[in-house]
Short mmCIF file of N, CA and C in Angstrom, two decimals:
data_model
loop_
_atom_site.label_atom_id
_atom_site.label_comp_id
_atom_site.label_asym_id
_atom_site.label_seq_id
_atom_site.Cartn_x
_atom_site.Cartn_y
_atom_site.Cartn_z
N UNK A 1 17.74 -28.91 -8.20
CA UNK A 1 18.38 -28.83 -7.54
C UNK A 1 19.71 -27.65 -7.24
N UNK A 2 19.63 -27.50 -6.21
CA UNK A 2 21.27 -26.11 -6.42
C UNK A 2 22.18 -26.80 -6.16
N UNK A 3 22.99 -26.39 -6.94
CA UNK A 3 25.03 -26.80 -6.52
C UNK A 3 24.96 -26.06 -4.94
N UNK A 4 25.95 -27.05 -4.92
CA UNK A 4 26.67 -26.52 -3.78
C UNK A 4 27.64 -25.44 -3.78
N UNK A 5 28.28 -25.14 -4.84
CA UNK A 5 28.65 -23.26 -5.11
C UNK A 5 27.77 -22.47 -4.94
N UNK A 6 26.68 -23.12 -5.73
CA UNK A 6 25.40 -21.83 -5.29
C UNK A 6 25.09 -21.20 -3.97
N UNK A 7 24.87 -22.74 -3.34
CA UNK A 7 24.69 -22.44 -1.84
C UNK A 7 25.64 -21.86 -1.17
N UNK A 8 26.78 -22.64 -1.19
CA UNK A 8 27.67 -21.79 -0.53
C UNK A 8 27.79 -20.22 -0.93
N UNK A 9 28.06 -19.93 -1.96
CA UNK A 9 27.96 -18.66 -2.12
C UNK A 9 27.11 -17.40 -1.68
N UNK A 10 25.52 -18.18 -2.23
CA UNK A 10 24.67 -17.87 -1.36
C UNK A 10 24.44 -17.08 0.18
N UNK A 11 25.40 -18.19 1.11
CA UNK A 11 25.23 -18.57 2.66
C UNK A 11 26.45 -17.33 2.72
N UNK A 12 27.54 -17.62 1.89
CA UNK A 12 29.16 -16.35 2.36
C UNK A 12 27.77 -15.08 2.19
N UNK A 13 27.02 -15.11 1.22
CA UNK A 13 26.86 -13.26 1.06
C UNK A 13 25.82 -12.93 2.07
N UNK A 14 24.59 -13.83 2.46
CA UNK A 14 24.24 -13.63 3.80
C UNK A 14 24.97 -13.27 5.08
N UNK A 15 26.17 -14.20 5.23
CA UNK A 15 26.84 -13.99 6.63
C UNK A 15 27.56 -12.51 6.47
N UNK A 16 27.79 -12.14 5.23
CA UNK A 16 28.51 -10.75 5.29
C UNK A 16 27.75 -9.83 5.49
N UNK A 17 26.43 -10.16 5.09
CA UNK A 17 25.49 -8.70 5.11
C UNK A 17 25.17 -8.85 6.66
N UNK A 18 24.92 -9.71 7.09
CA UNK A 18 24.04 -10.00 8.26
C UNK A 18 25.65 -8.95 9.25
N UNK A 19 26.63 -9.53 8.78
CA UNK A 19 28.14 -9.54 10.07
C UNK A 19 28.11 -7.32 9.57
N UNK A 20 27.91 -6.77 8.65
CA UNK A 20 28.02 -5.30 8.20
C UNK A 20 26.59 -4.89 8.46
N UNK A 21 25.91 -5.44 9.17
CA UNK A 21 24.57 -4.54 9.52
C UNK A 21 23.61 -4.27 8.46
N UNK A 22 24.14 -5.14 7.33
CA UNK A 22 23.37 -4.47 6.18
C UNK A 22 21.89 -5.56 5.53
N UNK A 23 20.74 -4.56 4.85
CA UNK A 23 20.60 -6.47 4.68
C UNK A 23 19.49 -5.31 3.25
N UNK A 24 19.52 -5.93 1.68
CA UNK A 24 19.11 -5.10 0.63
C UNK A 24 18.40 -6.24 0.59
N UNK A 25 16.84 -6.39 0.44
CA UNK A 25 16.38 -7.41 -0.51
C UNK A 25 14.68 -6.71 -0.94
N UNK A 26 14.21 -7.51 -1.73
CA UNK A 26 13.10 -6.12 -2.77
C UNK A 26 12.10 -7.04 -1.65
N UNK A 27 11.39 -5.69 -1.65
CA UNK A 27 10.43 -5.99 -0.27
C UNK A 27 8.79 -5.26 -1.53
N UNK A 28 7.75 -6.04 -0.87
CA UNK A 28 6.43 -5.57 -1.55
C UNK A 28 5.93 -4.41 -0.15
N UNK A 29 4.52 -3.81 -0.67
CA UNK A 29 4.23 -2.98 -0.33
C UNK A 29 4.04 -3.58 1.29
N UNK A 30 4.32 -2.81 2.53
CA UNK A 30 4.46 -3.07 3.81
C UNK A 30 4.01 -2.27 4.75
N UNK A 31 3.89 -2.40 5.89
CA UNK A 31 3.92 -1.32 6.72
C UNK A 31 4.88 -0.55 7.80
N UNK A 32 5.92 -0.75 6.88
CA UNK A 32 6.90 0.16 7.58
C UNK A 32 7.64 -0.38 8.68
N UNK A 33 7.42 -1.67 9.37
CA UNK A 33 7.77 -2.03 10.66
C UNK A 33 9.30 -2.40 10.73
N UNK A 34 9.89 -1.93 10.51
CA UNK A 34 12.00 -2.00 10.85
C UNK A 34 11.60 -3.14 11.97
N UNK A 35 12.91 -3.91 11.63
CA UNK A 35 13.28 -4.55 13.15
C UNK A 35 13.99 -4.34 13.83
N UNK A 36 14.13 -4.61 14.83
CA UNK A 36 14.44 -4.22 16.54
C UNK A 36 16.13 -3.50 16.30
N UNK A 37 16.11 -2.48 16.03
CA UNK A 37 18.14 -2.28 15.86
C UNK A 37 18.13 -1.80 15.05
N UNK A 38 17.58 -1.44 13.78
CA UNK A 38 17.37 -1.17 12.24
C UNK A 38 17.23 0.24 12.16
N UNK A 39 17.42 0.59 10.71
CA UNK A 39 16.98 1.49 10.54
C UNK A 39 16.87 1.32 9.05
N UNK A 40 15.15 1.49 8.16
CA UNK A 40 15.11 1.20 6.88
C UNK A 40 14.56 1.89 6.37
N UNK A 41 15.20 2.37 3.97
CA UNK A 41 14.83 2.65 3.36
C UNK A 41 14.45 1.81 2.74
N UNK A 42 13.48 2.55 2.32
CA UNK A 42 12.11 1.87 0.42
C UNK A 42 12.57 2.65 -0.33
N UNK A 43 12.82 2.11 -1.35
CA UNK A 43 12.79 2.45 -2.58
C UNK A 43 11.42 3.21 -3.19
N UNK A 44 10.39 3.23 -2.98
CA UNK A 44 9.35 3.28 -3.48
C UNK A 44 8.39 4.09 -2.32
N UNK A 45 7.25 4.93 -2.63
CA UNK A 45 6.46 4.97 -1.29
C UNK A 45 5.44 3.74 -1.08
N UNK A 46 4.82 4.20 0.11
CA UNK A 46 4.52 2.98 1.12
C UNK A 46 5.31 1.53 1.83
N UNK A 47 6.57 2.41 1.52
CA UNK A 47 7.41 1.22 2.32
C UNK A 47 7.32 -0.21 1.20
N UNK A 48 7.65 0.54 -0.27
CA UNK A 48 7.29 -0.95 -1.11
C UNK A 48 8.74 -0.79 -1.88
N UNK A 49 8.88 -1.30 -2.89
CA UNK A 49 10.00 -1.38 -3.81
C UNK A 49 11.19 -1.93 -3.11
N UNK A 50 12.24 -2.08 -4.05
CA UNK A 50 13.75 -2.57 -2.76
C UNK A 50 14.31 -1.64 -1.21
N UNK A 51 14.71 -2.77 -0.52
CA UNK A 51 14.77 -2.26 0.66
C UNK A 51 15.99 -2.48 1.59
N UNK A 52 16.41 -1.30 2.23
CA UNK A 52 18.17 -1.43 2.44
C UNK A 52 17.90 -1.21 3.87
N UNK A 53 18.45 -1.88 5.15
CA UNK A 53 18.14 -1.85 6.43
C UNK A 53 19.55 -2.00 6.76
N UNK A 54 19.82 -1.37 8.22
CA UNK A 54 21.30 -1.57 8.63
C UNK A 54 21.20 -1.16 10.53
N UNK A 55 22.35 -1.86 10.28
CA UNK A 55 22.38 -1.74 12.26
C UNK A 55 23.71 -0.60 12.82
N UNK A 56 24.14 -0.25 11.79
CA UNK A 56 25.11 0.68 11.84
C UNK A 56 24.49 2.31 12.93
N UNK A 57 25.31 2.35 13.96
CA UNK A 57 25.38 3.35 14.57
C UNK A 57 25.33 4.92 13.78
N UNK A 58 26.38 4.77 12.94
CA UNK A 58 26.67 6.09 11.48
C UNK A 58 26.29 4.78 10.33
N UNK A 59 25.99 5.34 9.54
CA UNK A 59 25.63 4.46 8.47
C UNK A 59 25.75 5.75 7.00
N UNK A 60 26.89 5.39 5.80
CA UNK A 60 27.07 6.18 4.70
C UNK A 60 26.29 5.13 3.79
N UNK A 61 25.03 5.57 3.51
CA UNK A 61 24.32 5.18 2.52
C UNK A 61 24.83 4.79 0.99
N UNK A 62 25.43 5.96 0.88
CA UNK A 62 25.94 5.94 -0.62
C UNK A 62 26.96 4.64 -0.76
N UNK A 63 27.95 4.51 0.64
CA UNK A 63 28.76 3.34 -0.03
C UNK A 63 28.33 2.28 0.11
N UNK A 64 27.02 1.99 0.97
CA UNK A 64 26.33 0.38 0.90
C UNK A 64 24.99 0.53 -0.17
N UNK A 65 25.04 1.27 -0.93
CA UNK A 65 24.35 1.05 -2.27
C UNK A 65 23.12 1.65 -2.59
N UNK A 66 22.46 2.50 -1.80
CA UNK A 66 21.31 3.16 -1.05
C UNK A 66 21.42 4.48 -1.22
N UNK A 67 22.28 5.17 -1.96
CA UNK A 67 22.27 6.61 -2.24
C UNK A 67 21.17 7.14 -3.14
N UNK A 68 21.10 8.44 -2.16
CA UNK A 68 19.50 9.33 -2.86
C UNK A 68 19.03 7.85 -3.73
N UNK A 69 18.27 6.65 -3.10
CA UNK A 69 17.22 5.98 -3.25
C UNK A 69 15.95 5.82 -2.41
N UNK A 70 16.17 6.17 -1.32
CA UNK A 70 14.81 6.06 -0.06
C UNK A 70 13.63 7.15 -0.63
N UNK A 71 12.22 6.37 -1.02
CA UNK A 71 10.96 7.26 -0.84
C UNK A 71 10.28 7.26 0.14
N UNK A 72 10.79 6.20 1.10
CA UNK A 72 9.81 5.77 2.38
C UNK A 72 10.99 5.83 3.19
N UNK A 73 10.78 5.77 4.45
CA UNK A 73 11.68 4.95 5.63
C UNK A 73 10.26 4.83 7.09
N UNK A 74 11.25 4.16 7.57
CA UNK A 74 11.01 3.11 8.98
C UNK A 74 11.90 3.17 9.86
N UNK A 75 12.02 3.28 11.35
CA UNK A 75 12.87 3.23 12.50
C UNK A 75 12.98 2.65 13.45
N UNK A 76 13.44 1.94 13.96
CA UNK A 76 13.38 1.49 15.08
C UNK A 76 14.48 0.54 16.02
N UNK A 77 15.23 1.85 16.76
CA UNK A 77 16.39 1.93 17.05
C UNK A 77 17.09 0.96 18.10
N UNK A 78 15.74 0.15 18.53
CA UNK A 78 16.53 -0.47 19.50
C UNK A 78 16.91 0.15 20.89
N UNK A 79 17.94 0.41 21.27
CA UNK A 79 18.40 0.86 22.11
C UNK A 79 18.47 2.90 22.51
N UNK A 80 18.30 2.79 21.29
CA UNK A 80 18.10 4.68 20.83
C UNK A 80 17.15 5.26 20.21
N UNK A 81 17.21 6.14 20.93
CA UNK A 81 15.44 6.93 21.06
C UNK A 81 16.02 7.56 19.71
N UNK A 82 16.24 8.28 19.02
CA UNK A 82 16.31 8.89 17.71
C UNK A 82 16.94 8.39 16.65
N UNK A 83 16.72 8.67 15.56
CA UNK A 83 17.40 8.40 14.52
C UNK A 83 17.66 9.56 13.16
N UNK A 84 18.39 10.30 13.26
CA UNK A 84 18.67 12.02 12.32
C UNK A 84 19.22 10.63 10.97
N UNK A 85 18.72 11.03 9.73
CA UNK A 85 18.77 11.51 8.23
C UNK A 85 19.54 12.46 8.15
N UNK A 86 20.41 12.12 7.21
CA UNK A 86 21.41 13.48 6.43
C UNK A 86 21.54 13.22 5.08
N UNK A 87 21.67 15.06 4.31
CA UNK A 87 21.17 14.66 2.72
C UNK A 87 22.79 14.17 2.11
N UNK A 88 24.00 14.72 3.26
CA UNK A 88 24.91 14.26 2.51
C UNK A 88 26.19 13.28 3.20
N UNK A 89 26.85 13.03 2.76
CA UNK A 89 28.36 11.87 3.63
C UNK A 89 29.81 13.32 3.40
N UNK A 90 29.94 13.65 4.11
CA UNK A 90 31.55 14.62 4.10
C UNK A 90 32.86 13.30 4.28
N UNK A 91 33.46 12.84 2.83
CA UNK A 91 34.48 12.25 2.71
C UNK A 91 35.82 12.60 3.26
N UNK A 92 35.62 13.90 3.38
CA UNK A 92 37.23 14.16 3.84
C UNK A 92 37.11 14.15 5.73
N UNK A 93 35.57 14.38 6.80
CA UNK A 93 35.47 13.83 7.85
C UNK A 93 35.08 12.41 8.11
N UNK A 94 34.61 11.99 7.19
CA UNK A 94 33.79 10.88 7.01
C UNK A 94 32.66 10.60 8.45
N UNK A 95 31.53 11.72 7.99
CA UNK A 95 30.71 11.92 8.82
C UNK A 95 29.70 12.22 7.93
N UNK A 96 28.18 12.12 8.43
CA UNK A 96 26.94 13.04 7.79
C UNK A 96 26.81 14.22 7.81
N UNK A 97 25.90 14.62 6.91
CA UNK A 97 25.69 16.19 7.18
C UNK A 97 24.76 16.55 6.00
N UNK A 98 24.77 18.14 6.28
CA UNK A 98 23.43 18.53 4.96
C UNK A 98 22.35 18.90 5.98
N UNK A 99 20.97 18.64 4.89
CA UNK A 99 20.01 19.28 5.61
C UNK A 99 19.52 17.69 6.61
N UNK A 100 18.90 18.05 7.60
CA UNK A 100 18.51 16.60 8.43
C UNK A 100 17.36 16.60 8.53
N UNK A 101 16.53 15.41 9.19
CA UNK A 101 15.26 15.24 9.73
C UNK A 101 15.70 14.15 10.41
N UNK A 102 14.50 13.80 11.67
CA UNK A 102 14.79 12.42 12.85
C UNK A 102 13.10 12.49 12.62
N UNK A 103 13.65 11.11 13.05
CA UNK A 103 12.27 9.77 13.63
C UNK A 103 13.09 9.30 14.47
N UNK A 104 11.46 8.99 15.52
CA UNK A 104 11.94 8.44 16.55
C UNK A 104 11.67 6.62 16.38
N UNK A 105 12.16 6.06 17.41
CA UNK A 105 12.67 4.41 17.77
C UNK A 105 11.08 4.17 18.21
N UNK A 106 10.66 3.63 17.20
CA UNK A 106 9.15 2.43 17.13
C UNK A 106 9.34 1.55 19.08
N UNK A 107 10.39 1.01 19.52
CA UNK A 107 10.42 0.24 20.70
C UNK A 107 10.81 1.38 21.80
N UNK A 108 11.13 2.41 22.20
CA UNK A 108 11.46 3.26 22.63
C UNK A 108 10.47 4.15 22.87
N UNK A 109 9.77 5.15 21.68
CA UNK A 109 9.30 6.32 21.61
C UNK A 109 7.67 5.94 21.20
N UNK A 110 7.47 4.54 20.35
CA UNK A 110 6.26 4.23 20.02
C UNK A 110 5.60 5.10 19.23
N UNK A 111 5.88 6.78 18.83
CA UNK A 111 5.30 7.63 17.59
C UNK A 111 6.11 7.58 16.92
N UNK A 112 6.00 8.31 15.53
CA UNK A 112 6.68 8.99 14.61
C UNK A 112 7.73 8.15 14.39
N UNK A 113 8.07 7.14 14.15
CA UNK A 113 8.83 6.19 13.99
C UNK A 113 9.05 5.72 12.32
N UNK A 114 7.96 6.08 11.09
CA UNK A 114 8.11 5.59 9.79
C UNK A 114 7.76 7.07 9.08
N UNK A 115 7.88 6.69 7.70
CA UNK A 115 7.23 7.81 6.46
C UNK A 115 7.31 7.37 5.57
N UNK A 116 6.05 7.08 5.13
CA UNK A 116 5.35 6.15 4.01
C UNK A 116 5.72 7.35 2.82
N UNK A 117 6.16 8.90 2.91
CA UNK A 117 6.30 9.99 1.23
C UNK A 117 6.81 11.07 1.50
N UNK A 118 8.11 10.44 2.17
CA UNK A 118 9.13 11.76 2.09
C UNK A 118 9.05 13.05 0.50
N UNK A 119 8.34 12.79 0.03
CA UNK A 119 7.98 13.79 -0.77
C UNK A 119 7.39 15.19 -0.72
N UNK A 120 6.36 14.55 0.78
CA UNK A 120 5.70 15.86 1.20
C UNK A 120 6.43 16.41 2.47
N UNK A 121 7.71 16.32 3.53
CA UNK A 121 7.89 16.23 4.26
C UNK A 121 8.58 15.07 5.16
N UNK A 122 9.38 15.80 6.24
CA UNK A 122 9.78 14.28 6.47
C UNK A 122 10.08 14.51 8.26
N UNK A 123 9.47 13.53 9.01
CA UNK A 123 9.88 13.40 10.40
C UNK A 123 9.54 14.44 11.01
N UNK A 124 10.68 15.46 11.53
CA UNK A 124 10.29 16.44 11.98
C UNK A 124 10.23 18.34 10.94
N UNK A 125 10.36 17.35 10.18
CA UNK A 125 10.18 18.91 8.95
C UNK A 125 9.32 18.43 7.95
N UNK A 126 8.17 19.20 8.70
CA UNK A 126 7.00 19.34 7.31
C UNK A 126 7.42 19.73 6.56
N UNK A 127 7.26 20.06 5.49
CA UNK A 127 7.00 20.43 3.95
C UNK A 127 8.21 20.14 3.31
N UNK A 128 9.23 19.65 3.80
CA UNK A 128 10.46 19.56 3.22
C UNK A 128 10.75 18.21 2.71
N UNK A 129 10.89 18.52 1.57
CA UNK A 129 11.09 16.90 0.82
C UNK A 129 12.20 16.33 0.89
N UNK A 130 12.29 14.86 1.18
CA UNK A 130 13.81 14.78 1.51
C UNK A 130 13.65 13.24 0.33
N UNK A 131 12.57 13.21 -0.38
CA UNK A 131 12.56 11.93 -1.33
C UNK A 131 13.90 11.94 -2.41
N UNK A 132 14.38 11.26 -2.49
CA UNK A 132 15.43 10.49 -2.84
C UNK A 132 16.56 11.54 -2.55
N UNK A 133 16.96 11.82 -1.61
CA UNK A 133 17.90 12.81 -1.04
C UNK A 133 18.26 12.09 0.66
N UNK A 134 18.49 10.92 0.57
CA UNK A 134 19.42 10.46 1.77
C UNK A 134 20.38 9.82 1.68
N UNK A 135 21.54 10.59 2.20
CA UNK A 135 22.98 9.71 2.15
C UNK A 135 23.63 9.11 3.52
N UNK A 136 22.68 9.44 4.42
CA UNK A 136 23.18 8.79 5.56
C UNK A 136 22.73 8.93 6.94
N UNK A 137 22.02 8.30 7.92
CA UNK A 137 21.74 8.19 9.05
C UNK A 137 22.94 7.54 10.31
N UNK A 138 22.31 8.18 11.46
CA UNK A 138 22.57 7.85 12.38
C UNK A 138 21.75 7.81 14.08
N UNK A 139 22.09 6.68 14.24
CA UNK A 139 21.40 6.76 15.74
C UNK A 139 21.67 7.61 16.80
N UNK A 140 20.86 7.94 17.71
CA UNK A 140 20.83 8.84 18.50
C UNK A 140 20.22 8.77 19.87
N UNK A 141 20.91 9.49 20.80
CA UNK A 141 19.67 9.51 22.18
C UNK A 141 20.02 7.97 22.68
N UNK A 142 20.95 7.22 22.45
CA UNK A 142 21.61 5.96 23.02
C UNK A 142 21.74 5.64 24.10
#
């Protein structure tokens, strides 16, 4: 039986993650269908391994523990048409920068909303590897 303190600690962690719009859980190879309103990164090919998800309009993945770890990604911006992925985060301006690629919202655009292998090109940048090189995301077209 779980101790009350263990249950309380778990509930606090879940509530905090929900409030921040962040989730990081182990995942098995999946379909890469990110929940509505989320952008998701997966540590391995084909939406496998640890998964990171956020609802933040502009998210610094490094500050949320998923710095340069994604090998596959998916998006479902909910009310936003696009999600832009960036290779760096500028701490002086507190904004994303560097190389970028774009994926579309699964809900609104219904196409090009996931990439199972960032090594061979990503989104609208075929042939350019973004494997383990994503620092930030931003929902656009909202």
